[in-house]
Amino acid sequence: MEVKWTLTVWLLLIRAAHLKNIEVRTEPEVIVGLGQSAILPCTVDSGHQASSLQVRWFKTVYNVPVHLFKDGVNKPEEQDRAYLDRTRVFPLEFSSGNVSLQISGITVRDNGVYTCYVQSSGDEQFADGEVSLKVAALGEHPLIQMEEYHSGGIRLRCRSTGWYPNPLVAWTDGKGRGLGNPPAGSEGNKTVAPGQNLVDVNSEITVSDPGDRFICRITHPLLKQTRVAVLQLTGDAFRTVSVLLVAFCLLLCLTLGLSVLLIHCCRTQYFTIKELRLRPSVKVYQKFKDDLRLQRELLVRERKLMKTAYHRIRMDAVTVTLDSGTMNPYLRLTEKPPGIPAKIGRAH
């Protein structure tokens, strides 16, 4: 039994003596500008032929490589679609140990950690190493705007676009003293531009000291470059703001007064229109007028007829003589002077 184990150990030692270990060497960090090309360094011992090496670069998933060189050729069909036609290795330099990866057209999404995996197809040896790719975008020069009078001072706003990653924002006065700087990376001072995932700086402070300089500094955390904007404020600016504030208040009061007057007029007009809508229409008034005229004409006609009838009665009047001997005993005749009509009544 001991002889068998001894023989096995000796065979393994003999095989190990013939194997040549692969050692991968990389750089821990590479910083590249947005839109540029990046070289992720990776080297192995020299003397390897391209046909004998498998070089696999991947970002997060081994089976979804950023670039794969295998069996002496590139394998784009196994490549992550986001990197198609954007990556390359250098097979002619494999013999000198260079298995680096080149990525062109760098975007924000390329930011991250990449693994360089190298395997020898002959003796199945492998090794790997990591490279951190950090994408950097230096934003535009900032601009300070004086916006409005607020809380006893003037509000200043510093704007700049196109940063990645989050820059550091600092406000100082002319003597270098900090002016209530917001915390780095706070959401109130930075917004992510849609589409490109770049950061736009939008920082504001309120100042109340006239006759001083106000400086907005935006520093890139990777490139260590700073963009600066300076604004000089004088006492005239504060007086101008005060005048503008008074004018604004007067204009606001005038606007409110006119608004109240306009509302009152509209309300009065509304009720007037509503009352007019409840009144009879012109057609109804005209019909009433026509009916009244017709009634008046009928009344005049009846009066004329009554006068005519009365006149005819008087014209047709006759003298009546009653015979006291033959008249009804219940009738009584009152004697009247001549010319005055006698009255006939019922005897009691």
Short mmCIF file of N, CA and C in Angstrom, two decimals, residues 6 52 61 74 78 85 103 140 170-171 177 184 220 244 253-254 283-284 329 342 345 347:
data_model
loop_
_atom_site.label_atom_id
_atom_site.label_comp_id
_atom_site.label_asym_id
_atom_site.label_seq_id
_atom_site.Cartn_x
_atom_site.Cartn_y
_atom_site.Cartn_z
N THR A 6 3.46 6.00 -2.70
CA THR A 6 4.75 6.62 -3.03
C THR A 6 4.90 6.79 -4.53
N SER A 52 -2.32 28.36 -28.15
CA SER A 52 -2.33 27.54 -26.94
C SER A 52 -2.99 28.25 -25.76
N VAL A 61 -20.20 38.28 -15.20
CA VAL A 61 -20.58 36.88 -15.40
C VAL A 61 -19.52 36.20 -16.28
N ASN A 74 -10.96 34.86 -32.32
CA ASN A 74 -11.93 35.57 -31.48
C ASN A 74 -13.29 34.89 -31.59
N GLU A 78 -20.06 34.62 -28.72
CA GLU A 78 -20.24 34.41 -27.28
C GLU A 78 -20.08 35.70 -26.48
N ASP A 85 -18.00 44.69 -31.42
CA ASP A 85 -17.26 45.61 -32.30
C ASP A 85 -16.59 46.75 -31.53
N ILE A 103 -10.85 48.66 -25.14
CA ILE A 103 -12.28 48.99 -25.27
C ILE A 103 -12.37 50.40 -25.85
N GLU A 140 -18.77 71.02 -17.74
CA GLU A 140 -18.57 72.36 -18.29
C GLU A 140 -18.17 73.33 -17.18
N ALA A 170 -18.04 73.22 -3.65
CA ALA A 170 -17.67 74.04 -2.50
C ALA A 170 -17.88 75.51 -2.82
N TRP A 171 -18.52 76.23 -1.87
CA TRP A 171 -18.71 77.68 -1.97
C TRP A 171 -17.77 78.36 -0.96
N ARG A 177 -13.19 81.54 2.98
CA ARG A 177 -14.01 80.95 4.03
C ARG A 177 -15.21 80.21 3.42
N ALA A 184 -21.44 66.63 0.12
CA ALA A 184 -21.08 66.10 -1.20
C ALA A 184 -22.05 65.01 -1.61
N HIS A 220 -13.37 67.43 -9.69
CA HIS A 220 -13.57 66.05 -10.13
C HIS A 220 -12.81 65.12 -9.18
N LEU A 244 -36.07 96.49 -6.26
CA LEU A 244 -36.86 95.51 -7.01
C LEU A 244 -37.88 94.82 -6.12
N CYS A 253 -49.39 94.05 -4.98
CA CYS A 253 -50.60 94.65 -4.39
C CYS A 253 -51.54 95.16 -5.48
N LEU A 254 -50.95 95.83 -6.49
CA LEU A 254 -51.77 96.33 -7.59
C LEU A 254 -52.46 95.19 -8.32
N LYS A 283 -90.10 88.95 -27.52
CA LYS A 283 -91.32 88.44 -28.16
C LYS A 283 -92.49 88.44 -27.20
N VAL A 284 -92.20 88.06 -25.95
CA VAL A 284 -93.28 88.07 -24.94
C VAL A 284 -93.76 89.49 -24.69
N PRO A 329 -154.01 98.26 -9.16
CA PRO A 329 -154.18 98.91 -7.85
C PRO A 329 -152.90 98.94 -7.04
N ALA A 342 -142.60 111.56 -14.10
CA ALA A 342 -143.25 110.98 -12.92
C ALA A 342 -142.61 109.65 -12.60
N GLY A 345 -144.19 103.64 -8.75
CA GLY A 345 -143.72 102.76 -7.70
C GLY A 345 -144.80 101.80 -7.29
N ALA A 347 -147.44 100.30 -4.70
CA ALA A 347 -148.23 100.80 -3.58
C ALA A 347 -148.04 99.93 -2.37
#
